[in-house]
mmCIF file of N, CA and C in Angstrom:
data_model
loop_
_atom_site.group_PDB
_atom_site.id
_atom_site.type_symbol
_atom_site.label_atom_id
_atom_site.label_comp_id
_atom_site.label_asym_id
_atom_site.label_seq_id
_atom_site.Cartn_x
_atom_site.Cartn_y
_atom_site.Cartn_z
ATOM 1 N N UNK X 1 -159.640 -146.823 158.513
ATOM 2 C CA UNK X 1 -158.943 -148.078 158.303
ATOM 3 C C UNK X 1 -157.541 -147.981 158.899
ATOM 4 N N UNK X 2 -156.673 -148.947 159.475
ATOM 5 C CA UNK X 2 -155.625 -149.027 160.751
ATOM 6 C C UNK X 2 -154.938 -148.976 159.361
ATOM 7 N N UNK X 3 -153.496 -148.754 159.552
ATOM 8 C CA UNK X 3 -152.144 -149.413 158.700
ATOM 9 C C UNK X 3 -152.476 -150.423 158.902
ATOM 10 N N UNK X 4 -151.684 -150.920 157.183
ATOM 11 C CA UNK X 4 -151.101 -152.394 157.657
ATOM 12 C C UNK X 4 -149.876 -152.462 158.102
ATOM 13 N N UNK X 5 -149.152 -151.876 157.939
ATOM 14 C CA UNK X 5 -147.297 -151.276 158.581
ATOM 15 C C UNK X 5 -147.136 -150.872 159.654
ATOM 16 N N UNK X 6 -145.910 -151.429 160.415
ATOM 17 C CA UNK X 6 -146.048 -150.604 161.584
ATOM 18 C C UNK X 6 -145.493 -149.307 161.524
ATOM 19 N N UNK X 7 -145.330 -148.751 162.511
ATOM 20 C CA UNK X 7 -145.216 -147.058 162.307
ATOM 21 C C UNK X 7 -143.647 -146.775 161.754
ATOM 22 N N UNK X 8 -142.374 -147.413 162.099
ATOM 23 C CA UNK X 8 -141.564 -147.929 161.216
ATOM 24 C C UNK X 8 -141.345 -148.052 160.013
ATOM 25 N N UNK X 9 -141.800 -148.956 159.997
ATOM 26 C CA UNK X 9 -141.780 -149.474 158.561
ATOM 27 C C UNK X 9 -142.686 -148.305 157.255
ATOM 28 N N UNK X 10 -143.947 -147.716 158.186
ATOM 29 C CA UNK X 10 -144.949 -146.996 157.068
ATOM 30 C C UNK X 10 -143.448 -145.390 157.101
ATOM 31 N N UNK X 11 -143.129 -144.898 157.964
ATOM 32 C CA UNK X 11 -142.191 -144.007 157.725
ATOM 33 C C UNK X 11 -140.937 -143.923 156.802
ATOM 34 N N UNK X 12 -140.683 -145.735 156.950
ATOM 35 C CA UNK X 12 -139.434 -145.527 155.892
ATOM 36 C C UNK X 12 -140.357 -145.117 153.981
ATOM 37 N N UNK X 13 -141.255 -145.982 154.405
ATOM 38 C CA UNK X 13 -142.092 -146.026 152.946
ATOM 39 C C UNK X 13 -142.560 -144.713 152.577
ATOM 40 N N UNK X 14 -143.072 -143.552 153.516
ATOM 41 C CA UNK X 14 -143.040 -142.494 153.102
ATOM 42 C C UNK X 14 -141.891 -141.417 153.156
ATOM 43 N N UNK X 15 -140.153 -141.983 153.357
ATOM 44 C CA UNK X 15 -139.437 -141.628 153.176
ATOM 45 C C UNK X 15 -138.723 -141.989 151.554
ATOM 46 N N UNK X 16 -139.093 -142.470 151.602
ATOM 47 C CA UNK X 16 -138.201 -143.117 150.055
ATOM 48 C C UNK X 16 -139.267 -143.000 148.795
ATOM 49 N N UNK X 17 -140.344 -141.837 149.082
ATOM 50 C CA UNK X 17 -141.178 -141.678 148.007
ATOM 51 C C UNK X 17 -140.282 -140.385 147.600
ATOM 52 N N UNK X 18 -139.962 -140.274 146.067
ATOM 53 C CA UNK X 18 -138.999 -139.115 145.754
ATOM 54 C C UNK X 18 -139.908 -138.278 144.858
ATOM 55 N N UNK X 19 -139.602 -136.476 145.106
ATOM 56 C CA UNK X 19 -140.143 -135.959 144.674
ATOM 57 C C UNK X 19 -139.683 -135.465 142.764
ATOM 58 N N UNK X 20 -139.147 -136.061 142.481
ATOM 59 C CA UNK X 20 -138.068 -135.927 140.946
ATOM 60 C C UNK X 20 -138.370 -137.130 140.490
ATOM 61 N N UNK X 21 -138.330 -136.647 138.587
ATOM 62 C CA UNK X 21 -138.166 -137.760 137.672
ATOM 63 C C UNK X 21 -139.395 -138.352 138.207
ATOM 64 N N UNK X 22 -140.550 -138.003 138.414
ATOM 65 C CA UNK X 22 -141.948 -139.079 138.983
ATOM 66 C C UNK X 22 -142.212 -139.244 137.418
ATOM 67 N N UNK X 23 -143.577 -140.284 137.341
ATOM 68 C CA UNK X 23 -144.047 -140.609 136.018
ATOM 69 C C UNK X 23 -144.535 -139.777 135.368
ATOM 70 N N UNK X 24 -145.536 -138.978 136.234
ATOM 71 C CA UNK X 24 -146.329 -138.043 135.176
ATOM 72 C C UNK X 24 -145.567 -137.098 135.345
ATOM 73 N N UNK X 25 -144.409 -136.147 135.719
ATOM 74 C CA UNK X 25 -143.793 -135.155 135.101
ATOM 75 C C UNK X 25 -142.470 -136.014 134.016
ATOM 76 N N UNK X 26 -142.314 -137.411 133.498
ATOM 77 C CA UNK X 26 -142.030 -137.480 132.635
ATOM 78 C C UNK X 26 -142.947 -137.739 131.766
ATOM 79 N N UNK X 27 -144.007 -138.151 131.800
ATOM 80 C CA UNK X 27 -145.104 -137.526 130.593
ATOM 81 C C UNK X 27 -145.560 -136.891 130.075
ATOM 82 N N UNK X 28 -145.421 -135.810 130.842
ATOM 83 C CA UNK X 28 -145.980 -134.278 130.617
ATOM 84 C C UNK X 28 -145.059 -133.645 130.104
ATOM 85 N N UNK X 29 -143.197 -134.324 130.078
ATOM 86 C CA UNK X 29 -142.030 -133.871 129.338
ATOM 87 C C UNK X 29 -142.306 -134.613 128.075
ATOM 88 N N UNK X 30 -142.360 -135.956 128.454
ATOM 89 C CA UNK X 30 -142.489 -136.521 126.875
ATOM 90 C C UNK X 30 -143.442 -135.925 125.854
ATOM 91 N N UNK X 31 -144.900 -135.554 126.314
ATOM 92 C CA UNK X 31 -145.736 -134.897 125.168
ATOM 93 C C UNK X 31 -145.553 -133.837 124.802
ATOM 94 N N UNK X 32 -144.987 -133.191 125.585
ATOM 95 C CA UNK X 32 -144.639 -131.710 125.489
ATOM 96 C C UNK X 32 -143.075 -132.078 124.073
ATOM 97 N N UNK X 33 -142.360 -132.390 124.728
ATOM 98 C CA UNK X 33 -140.976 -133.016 123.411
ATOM 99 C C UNK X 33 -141.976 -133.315 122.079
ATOM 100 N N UNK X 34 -142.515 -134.223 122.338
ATOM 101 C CA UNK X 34 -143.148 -134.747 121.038
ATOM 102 C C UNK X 34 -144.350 -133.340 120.024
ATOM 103 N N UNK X 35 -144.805 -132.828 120.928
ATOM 104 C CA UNK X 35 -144.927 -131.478 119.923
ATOM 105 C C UNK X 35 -144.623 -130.377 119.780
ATOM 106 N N UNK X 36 -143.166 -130.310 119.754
ATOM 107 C CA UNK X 36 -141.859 -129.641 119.388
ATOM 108 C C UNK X 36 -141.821 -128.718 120.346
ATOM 109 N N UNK X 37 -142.187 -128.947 122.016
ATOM 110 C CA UNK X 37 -141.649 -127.761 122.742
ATOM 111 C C UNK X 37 -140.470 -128.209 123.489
ATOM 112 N N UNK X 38 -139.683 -127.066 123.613
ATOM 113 C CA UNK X 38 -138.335 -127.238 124.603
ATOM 114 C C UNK X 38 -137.989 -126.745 125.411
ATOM 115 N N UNK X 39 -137.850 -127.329 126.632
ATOM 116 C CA UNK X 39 -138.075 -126.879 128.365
ATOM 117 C C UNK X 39 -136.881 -126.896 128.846
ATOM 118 N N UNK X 40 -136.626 -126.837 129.987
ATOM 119 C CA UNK X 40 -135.477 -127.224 130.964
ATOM 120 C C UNK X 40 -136.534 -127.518 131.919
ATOM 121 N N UNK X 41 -135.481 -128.416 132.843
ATOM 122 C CA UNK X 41 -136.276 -129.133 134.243
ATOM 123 C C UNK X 41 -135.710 -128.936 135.182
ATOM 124 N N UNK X 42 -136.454 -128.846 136.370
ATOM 125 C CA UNK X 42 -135.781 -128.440 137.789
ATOM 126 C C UNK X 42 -134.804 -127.394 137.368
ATOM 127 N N UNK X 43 -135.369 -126.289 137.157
ATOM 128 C CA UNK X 43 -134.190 -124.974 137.032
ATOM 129 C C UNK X 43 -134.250 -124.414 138.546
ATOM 130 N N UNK X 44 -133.124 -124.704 139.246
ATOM 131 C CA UNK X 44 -132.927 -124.623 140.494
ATOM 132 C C UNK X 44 -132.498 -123.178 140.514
ATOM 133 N N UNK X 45 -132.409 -122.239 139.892
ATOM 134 C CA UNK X 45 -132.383 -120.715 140.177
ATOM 135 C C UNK X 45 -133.813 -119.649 140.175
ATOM 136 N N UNK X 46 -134.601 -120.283 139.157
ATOM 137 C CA UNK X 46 -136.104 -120.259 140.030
ATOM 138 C C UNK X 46 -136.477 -120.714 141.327
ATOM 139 N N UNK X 47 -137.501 -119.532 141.736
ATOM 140 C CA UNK X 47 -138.100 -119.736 143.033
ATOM 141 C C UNK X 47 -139.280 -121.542 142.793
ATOM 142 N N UNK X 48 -138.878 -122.111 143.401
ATOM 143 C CA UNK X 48 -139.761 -123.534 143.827
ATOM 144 C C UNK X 48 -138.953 -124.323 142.976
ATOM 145 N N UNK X 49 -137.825 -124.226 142.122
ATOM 146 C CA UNK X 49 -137.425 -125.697 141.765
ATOM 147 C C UNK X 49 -138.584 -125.619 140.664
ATOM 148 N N UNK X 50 -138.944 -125.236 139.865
ATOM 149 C CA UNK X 50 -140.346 -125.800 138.749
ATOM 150 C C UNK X 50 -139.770 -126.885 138.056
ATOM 151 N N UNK X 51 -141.184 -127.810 137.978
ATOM 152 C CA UNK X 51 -140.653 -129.122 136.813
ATOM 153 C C UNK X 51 -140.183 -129.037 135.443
ATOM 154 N N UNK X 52 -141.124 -128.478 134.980
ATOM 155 C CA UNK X 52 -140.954 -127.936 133.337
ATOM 156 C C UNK X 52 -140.997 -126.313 133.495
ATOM 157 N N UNK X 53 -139.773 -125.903 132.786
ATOM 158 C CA UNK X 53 -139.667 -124.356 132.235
ATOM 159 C C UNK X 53 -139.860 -124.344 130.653
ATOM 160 N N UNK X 54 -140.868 -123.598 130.359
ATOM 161 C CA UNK X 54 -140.424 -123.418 128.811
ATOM 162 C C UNK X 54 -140.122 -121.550 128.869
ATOM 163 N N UNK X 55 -138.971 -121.498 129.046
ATOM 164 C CA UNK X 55 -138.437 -120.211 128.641
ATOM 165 C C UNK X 55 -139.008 -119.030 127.500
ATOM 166 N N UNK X 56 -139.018 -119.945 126.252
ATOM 167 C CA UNK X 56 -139.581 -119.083 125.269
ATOM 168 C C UNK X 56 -141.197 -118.724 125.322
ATOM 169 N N UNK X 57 -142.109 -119.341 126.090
ATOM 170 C CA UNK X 57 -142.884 -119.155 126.162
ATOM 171 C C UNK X 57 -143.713 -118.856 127.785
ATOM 172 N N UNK X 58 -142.368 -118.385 128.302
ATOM 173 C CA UNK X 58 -142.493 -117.320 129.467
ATOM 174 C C UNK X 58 -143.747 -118.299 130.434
ATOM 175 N N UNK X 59 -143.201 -119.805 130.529
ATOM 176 C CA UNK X 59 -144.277 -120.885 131.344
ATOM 177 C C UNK X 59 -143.410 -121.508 131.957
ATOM 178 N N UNK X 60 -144.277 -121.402 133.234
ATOM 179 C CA UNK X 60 -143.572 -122.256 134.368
ATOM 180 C C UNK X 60 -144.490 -123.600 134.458
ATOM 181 N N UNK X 61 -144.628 -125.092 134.663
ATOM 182 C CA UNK X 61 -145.277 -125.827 134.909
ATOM 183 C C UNK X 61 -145.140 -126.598 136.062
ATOM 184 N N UNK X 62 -145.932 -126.898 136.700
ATOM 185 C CA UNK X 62 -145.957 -127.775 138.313
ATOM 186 C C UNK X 62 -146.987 -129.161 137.907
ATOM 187 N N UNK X 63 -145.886 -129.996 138.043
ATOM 188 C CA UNK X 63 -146.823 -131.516 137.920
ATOM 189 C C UNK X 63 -146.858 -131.854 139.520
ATOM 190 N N UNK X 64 -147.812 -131.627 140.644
ATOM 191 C CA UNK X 64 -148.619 -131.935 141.753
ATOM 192 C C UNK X 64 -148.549 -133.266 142.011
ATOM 193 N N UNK X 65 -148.459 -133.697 142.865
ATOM 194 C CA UNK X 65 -148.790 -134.995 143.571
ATOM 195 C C UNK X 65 -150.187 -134.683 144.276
ATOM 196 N N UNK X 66 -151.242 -135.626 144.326
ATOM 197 C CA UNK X 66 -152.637 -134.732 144.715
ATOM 198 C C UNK X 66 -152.623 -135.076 146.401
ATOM 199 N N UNK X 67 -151.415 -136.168 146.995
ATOM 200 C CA UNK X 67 -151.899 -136.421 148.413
ATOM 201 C C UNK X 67 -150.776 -135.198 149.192
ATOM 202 N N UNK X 68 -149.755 -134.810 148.151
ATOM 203 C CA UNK X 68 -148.679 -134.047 149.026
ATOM 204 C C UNK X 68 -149.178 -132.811 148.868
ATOM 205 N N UNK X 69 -149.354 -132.001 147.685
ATOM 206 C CA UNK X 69 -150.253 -130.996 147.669
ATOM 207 C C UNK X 69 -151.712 -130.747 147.894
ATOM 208 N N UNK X 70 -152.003 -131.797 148.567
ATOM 209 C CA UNK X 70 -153.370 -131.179 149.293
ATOM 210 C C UNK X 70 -154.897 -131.107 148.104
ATOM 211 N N UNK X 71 -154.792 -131.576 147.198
ATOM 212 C CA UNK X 71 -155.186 -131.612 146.057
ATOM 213 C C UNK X 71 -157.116 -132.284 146.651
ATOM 214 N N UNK X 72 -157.882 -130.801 146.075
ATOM 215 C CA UNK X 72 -159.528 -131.539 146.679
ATOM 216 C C UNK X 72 -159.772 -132.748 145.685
ATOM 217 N N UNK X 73 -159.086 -134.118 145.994
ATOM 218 C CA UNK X 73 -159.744 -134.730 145.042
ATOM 219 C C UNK X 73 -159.789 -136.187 145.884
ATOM 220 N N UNK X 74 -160.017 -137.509 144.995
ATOM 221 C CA UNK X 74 -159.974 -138.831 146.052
ATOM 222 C C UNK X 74 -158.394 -139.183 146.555
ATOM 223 N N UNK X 75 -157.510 -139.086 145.602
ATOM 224 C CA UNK X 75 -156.836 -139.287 145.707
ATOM 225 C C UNK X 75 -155.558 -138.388 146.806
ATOM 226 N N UNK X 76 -156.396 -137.289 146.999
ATOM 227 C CA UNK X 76 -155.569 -135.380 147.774
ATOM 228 C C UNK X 76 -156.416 -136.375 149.535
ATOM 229 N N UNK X 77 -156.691 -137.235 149.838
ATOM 230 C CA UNK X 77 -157.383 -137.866 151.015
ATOM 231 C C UNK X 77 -156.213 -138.129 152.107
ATOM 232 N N UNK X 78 -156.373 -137.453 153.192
ATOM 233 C CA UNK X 78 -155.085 -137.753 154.339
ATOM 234 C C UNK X 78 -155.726 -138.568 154.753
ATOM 235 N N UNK X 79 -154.166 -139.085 155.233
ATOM 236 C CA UNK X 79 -154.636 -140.526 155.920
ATOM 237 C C UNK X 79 -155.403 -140.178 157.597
ATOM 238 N N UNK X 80 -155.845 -141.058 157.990
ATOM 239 C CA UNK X 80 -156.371 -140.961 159.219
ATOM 240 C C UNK X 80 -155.985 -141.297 160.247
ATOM 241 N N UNK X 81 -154.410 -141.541 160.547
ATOM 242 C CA UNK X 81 -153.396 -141.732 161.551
ATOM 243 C C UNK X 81 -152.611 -140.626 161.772
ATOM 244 N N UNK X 82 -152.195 -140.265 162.710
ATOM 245 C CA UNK X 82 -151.174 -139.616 162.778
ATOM 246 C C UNK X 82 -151.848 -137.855 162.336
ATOM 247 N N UNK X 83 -152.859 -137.524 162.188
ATOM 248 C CA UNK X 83 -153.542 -136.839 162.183
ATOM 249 C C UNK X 83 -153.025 -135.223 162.337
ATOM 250 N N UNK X 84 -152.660 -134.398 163.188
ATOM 251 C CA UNK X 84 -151.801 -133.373 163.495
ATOM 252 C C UNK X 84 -150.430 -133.257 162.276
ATOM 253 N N UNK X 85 -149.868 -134.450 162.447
ATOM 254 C CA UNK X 85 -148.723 -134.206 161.486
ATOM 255 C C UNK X 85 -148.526 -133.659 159.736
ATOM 256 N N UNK X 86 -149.790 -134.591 159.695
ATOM 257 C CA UNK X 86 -150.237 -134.871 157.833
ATOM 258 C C UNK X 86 -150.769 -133.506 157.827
ATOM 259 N N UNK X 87 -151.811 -132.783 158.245
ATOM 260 C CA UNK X 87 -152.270 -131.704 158.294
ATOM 261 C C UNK X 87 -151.493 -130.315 158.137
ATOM 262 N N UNK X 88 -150.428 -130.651 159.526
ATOM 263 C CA UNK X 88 -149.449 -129.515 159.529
ATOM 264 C C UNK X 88 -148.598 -129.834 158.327
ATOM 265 N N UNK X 89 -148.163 -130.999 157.567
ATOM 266 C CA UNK X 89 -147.499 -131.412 156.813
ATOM 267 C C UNK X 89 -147.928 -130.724 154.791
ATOM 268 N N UNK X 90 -149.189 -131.300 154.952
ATOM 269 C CA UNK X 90 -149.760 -130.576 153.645
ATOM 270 C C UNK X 90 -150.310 -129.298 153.855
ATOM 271 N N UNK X 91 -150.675 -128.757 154.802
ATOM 272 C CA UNK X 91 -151.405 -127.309 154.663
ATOM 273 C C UNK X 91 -149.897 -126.664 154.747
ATOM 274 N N UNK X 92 -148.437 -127.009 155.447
ATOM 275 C CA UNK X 92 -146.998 -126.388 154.713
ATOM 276 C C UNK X 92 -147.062 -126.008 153.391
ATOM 277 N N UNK X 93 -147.210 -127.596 152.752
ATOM 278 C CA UNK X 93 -147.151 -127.454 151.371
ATOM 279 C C UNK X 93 -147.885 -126.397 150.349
ATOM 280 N N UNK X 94 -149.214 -126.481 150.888
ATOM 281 C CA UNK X 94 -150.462 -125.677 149.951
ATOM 282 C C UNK X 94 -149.839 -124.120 150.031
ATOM 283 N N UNK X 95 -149.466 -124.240 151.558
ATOM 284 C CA UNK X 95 -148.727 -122.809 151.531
ATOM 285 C C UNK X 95 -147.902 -122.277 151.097
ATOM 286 N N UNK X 96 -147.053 -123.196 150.561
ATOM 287 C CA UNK X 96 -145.457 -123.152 150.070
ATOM 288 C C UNK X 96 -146.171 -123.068 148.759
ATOM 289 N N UNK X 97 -146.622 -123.408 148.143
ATOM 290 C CA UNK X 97 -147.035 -123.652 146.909
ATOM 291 C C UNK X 97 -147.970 -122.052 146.433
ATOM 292 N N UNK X 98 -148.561 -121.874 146.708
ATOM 293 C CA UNK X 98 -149.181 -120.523 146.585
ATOM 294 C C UNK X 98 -148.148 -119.443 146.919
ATOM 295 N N UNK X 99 -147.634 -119.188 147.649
ATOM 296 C CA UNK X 99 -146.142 -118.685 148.220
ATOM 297 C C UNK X 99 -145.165 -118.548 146.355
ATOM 298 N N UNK X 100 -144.518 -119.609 145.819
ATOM 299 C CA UNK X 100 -144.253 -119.307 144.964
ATOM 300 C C UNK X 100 -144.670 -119.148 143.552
ATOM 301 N N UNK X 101 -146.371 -119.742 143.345
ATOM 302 C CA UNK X 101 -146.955 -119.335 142.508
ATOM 303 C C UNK X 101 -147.296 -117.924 142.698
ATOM 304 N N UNK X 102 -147.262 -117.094 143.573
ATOM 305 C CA UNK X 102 -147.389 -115.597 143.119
ATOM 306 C C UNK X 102 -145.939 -114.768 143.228
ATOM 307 N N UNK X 103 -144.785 -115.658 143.667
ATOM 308 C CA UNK X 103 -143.841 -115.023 143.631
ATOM 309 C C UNK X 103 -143.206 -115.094 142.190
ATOM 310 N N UNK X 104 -143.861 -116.482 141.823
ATOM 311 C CA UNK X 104 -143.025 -116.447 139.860
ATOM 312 C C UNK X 104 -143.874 -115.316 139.486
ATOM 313 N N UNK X 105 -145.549 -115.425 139.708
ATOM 314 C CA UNK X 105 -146.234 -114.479 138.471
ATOM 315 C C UNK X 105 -145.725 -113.328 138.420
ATOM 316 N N UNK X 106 -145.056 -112.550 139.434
ATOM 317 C CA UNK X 106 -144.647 -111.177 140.090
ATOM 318 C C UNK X 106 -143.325 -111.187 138.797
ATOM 319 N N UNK X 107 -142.740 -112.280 139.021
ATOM 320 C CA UNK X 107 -141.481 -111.864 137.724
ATOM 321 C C UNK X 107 -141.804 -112.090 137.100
ATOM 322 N N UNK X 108 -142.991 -112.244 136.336
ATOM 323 C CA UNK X 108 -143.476 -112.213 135.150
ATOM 324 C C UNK X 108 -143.449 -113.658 134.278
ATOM 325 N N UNK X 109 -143.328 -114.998 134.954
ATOM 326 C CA UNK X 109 -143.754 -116.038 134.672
ATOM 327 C C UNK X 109 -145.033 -116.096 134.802
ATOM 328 N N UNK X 110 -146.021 -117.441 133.605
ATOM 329 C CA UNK X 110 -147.106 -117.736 133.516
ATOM 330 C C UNK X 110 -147.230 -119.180 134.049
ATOM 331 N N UNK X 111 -147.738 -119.315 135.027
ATOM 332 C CA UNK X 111 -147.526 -120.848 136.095
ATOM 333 C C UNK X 111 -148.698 -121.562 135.686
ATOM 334 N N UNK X 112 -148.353 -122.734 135.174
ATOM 335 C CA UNK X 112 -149.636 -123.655 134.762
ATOM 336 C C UNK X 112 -149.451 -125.005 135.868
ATOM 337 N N UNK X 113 -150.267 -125.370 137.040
ATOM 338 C CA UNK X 113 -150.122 -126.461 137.397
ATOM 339 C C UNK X 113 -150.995 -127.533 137.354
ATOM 340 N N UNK X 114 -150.592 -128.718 137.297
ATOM 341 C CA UNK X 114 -151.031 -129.965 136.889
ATOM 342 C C UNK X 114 -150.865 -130.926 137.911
ATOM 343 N N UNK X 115 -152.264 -131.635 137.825
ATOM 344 C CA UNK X 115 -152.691 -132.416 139.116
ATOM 345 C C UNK X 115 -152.085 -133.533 139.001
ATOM 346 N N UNK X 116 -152.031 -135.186 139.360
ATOM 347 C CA UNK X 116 -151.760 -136.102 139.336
ATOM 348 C C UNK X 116 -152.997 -136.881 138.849
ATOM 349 N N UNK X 117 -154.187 -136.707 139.548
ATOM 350 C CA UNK X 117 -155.172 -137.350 139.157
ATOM 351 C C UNK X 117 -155.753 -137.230 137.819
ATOM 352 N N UNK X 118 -155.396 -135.449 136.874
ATOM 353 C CA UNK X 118 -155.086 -135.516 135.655
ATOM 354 C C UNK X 118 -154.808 -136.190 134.646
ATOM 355 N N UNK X 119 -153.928 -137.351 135.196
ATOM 356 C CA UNK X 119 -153.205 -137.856 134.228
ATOM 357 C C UNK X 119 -152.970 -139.098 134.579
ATOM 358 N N UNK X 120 -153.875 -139.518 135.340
ATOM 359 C CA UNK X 120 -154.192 -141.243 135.648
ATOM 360 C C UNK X 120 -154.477 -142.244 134.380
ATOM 361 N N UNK X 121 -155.072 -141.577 133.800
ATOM 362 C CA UNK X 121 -155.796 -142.561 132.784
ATOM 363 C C UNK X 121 -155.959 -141.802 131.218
ATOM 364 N N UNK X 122 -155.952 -142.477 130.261
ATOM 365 C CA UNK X 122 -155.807 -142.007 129.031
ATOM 366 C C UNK X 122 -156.391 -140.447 128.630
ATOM 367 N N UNK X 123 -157.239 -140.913 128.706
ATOM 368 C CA UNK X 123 -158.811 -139.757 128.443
ATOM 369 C C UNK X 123 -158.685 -138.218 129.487
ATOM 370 N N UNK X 124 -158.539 -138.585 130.574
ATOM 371 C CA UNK X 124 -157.659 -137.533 131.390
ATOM 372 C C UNK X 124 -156.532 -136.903 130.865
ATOM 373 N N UNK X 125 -155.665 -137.463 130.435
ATOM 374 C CA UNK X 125 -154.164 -137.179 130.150
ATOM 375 C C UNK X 125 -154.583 -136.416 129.212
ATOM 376 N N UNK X 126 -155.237 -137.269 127.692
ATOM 377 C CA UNK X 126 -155.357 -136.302 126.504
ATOM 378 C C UNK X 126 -155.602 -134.843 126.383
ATOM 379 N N UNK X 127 -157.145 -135.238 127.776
ATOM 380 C CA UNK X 127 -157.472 -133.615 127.743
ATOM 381 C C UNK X 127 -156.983 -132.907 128.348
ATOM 382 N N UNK X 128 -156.276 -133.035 129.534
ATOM 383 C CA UNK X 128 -154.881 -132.199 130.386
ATOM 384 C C UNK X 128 -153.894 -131.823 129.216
ATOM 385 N N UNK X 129 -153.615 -132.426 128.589
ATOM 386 C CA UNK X 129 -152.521 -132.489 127.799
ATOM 387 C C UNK X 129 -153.176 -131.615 126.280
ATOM 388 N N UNK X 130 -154.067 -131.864 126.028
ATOM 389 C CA UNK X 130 -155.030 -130.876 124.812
ATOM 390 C C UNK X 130 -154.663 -129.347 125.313
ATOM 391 N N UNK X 131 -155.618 -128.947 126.938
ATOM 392 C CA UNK X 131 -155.593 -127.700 127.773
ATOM 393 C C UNK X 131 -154.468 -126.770 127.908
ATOM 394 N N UNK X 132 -153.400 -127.317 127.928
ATOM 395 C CA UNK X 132 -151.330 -127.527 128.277
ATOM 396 C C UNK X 132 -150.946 -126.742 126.929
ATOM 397 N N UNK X 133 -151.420 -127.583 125.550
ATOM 398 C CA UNK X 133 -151.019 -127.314 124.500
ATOM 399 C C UNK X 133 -151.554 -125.869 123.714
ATOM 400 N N UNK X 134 -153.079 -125.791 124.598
ATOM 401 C CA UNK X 134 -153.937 -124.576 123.766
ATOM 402 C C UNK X 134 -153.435 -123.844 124.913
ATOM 403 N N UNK X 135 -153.044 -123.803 125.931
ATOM 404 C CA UNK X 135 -152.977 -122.538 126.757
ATOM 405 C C UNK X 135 -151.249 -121.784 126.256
ATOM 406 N N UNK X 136 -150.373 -122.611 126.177
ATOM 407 C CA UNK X 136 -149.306 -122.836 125.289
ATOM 408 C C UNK X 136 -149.069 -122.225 123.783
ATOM 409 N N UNK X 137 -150.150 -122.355 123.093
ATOM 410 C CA UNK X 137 -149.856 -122.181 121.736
ATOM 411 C C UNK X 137 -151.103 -120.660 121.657
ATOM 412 N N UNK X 138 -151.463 -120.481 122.794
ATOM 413 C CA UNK X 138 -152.272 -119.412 122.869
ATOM 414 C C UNK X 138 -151.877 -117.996 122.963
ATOM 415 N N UNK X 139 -150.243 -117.981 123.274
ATOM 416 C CA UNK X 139 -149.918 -116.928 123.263
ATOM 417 C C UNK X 139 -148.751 -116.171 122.787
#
């Protein structure tokens, strides 16, 4: 399927998509608050910037975007323009991303990451958010 944008216009639109404060890593803060855990965000002296730190419980968390991280799902689908770029663009990412998920585990962080498509819809969320809490209260 063509854009409907021209190449312009679709660039500014995938310029002004921001990677901070998105919805579902404030949801995944809000439920997490609401059953009494306490994080810091974007701790910029960790390796990758992580969304949620919970310190006391030695967890790092990554809330994913599924089209920027490359994510096998409907929504992880490159577009079909521009082809070379998007490719070299997310297989960066997947790389970057594995890159500091074994560089936290090495210091002895426990990295839990979380998809986007996770947490689309109620029933998703709960049980992402159930998984989060038992892997969490598991140790």
């Amino acid at each position: 399927m063509a854009d409907i944008f021209t190449k312009r216009k679709r660039s500014q639109i995938m310029a002004s998509i921001s990677g901070k404060e998105t919805k579902p890593e404030i949801s995944v803060r809000s439920f997490l608050f609401r059953q009494g855990f306490r994080f810091r965000k974007n701790v910029k002296t960790l390796i990758g910037k992580p969304d949620i730190v919970l310190p006391k419980h030695q967890t790092i968390n990554f809330i994913h975007g599924c089209f920027w991280h490359g994510h096998n799902c409907k929504r992880g689908t490159k577009p079909t323009s521009n082809i070379e770029f998007w490719n070299s663009k997310i297989q960066g990412n997947i790389d970057r991303d594995k890159k500091t998920t074994s560089q936290l585990k090495k210091i002895g962080w426990r990295v839990i990451t979380i998809w986007d498509c996770e947490l689309k819809n109620k029933e998703r969320f709960d049980s992402s958010m159930k998984k989060l809490n038992g892997k969490l209260n598991a140790k």
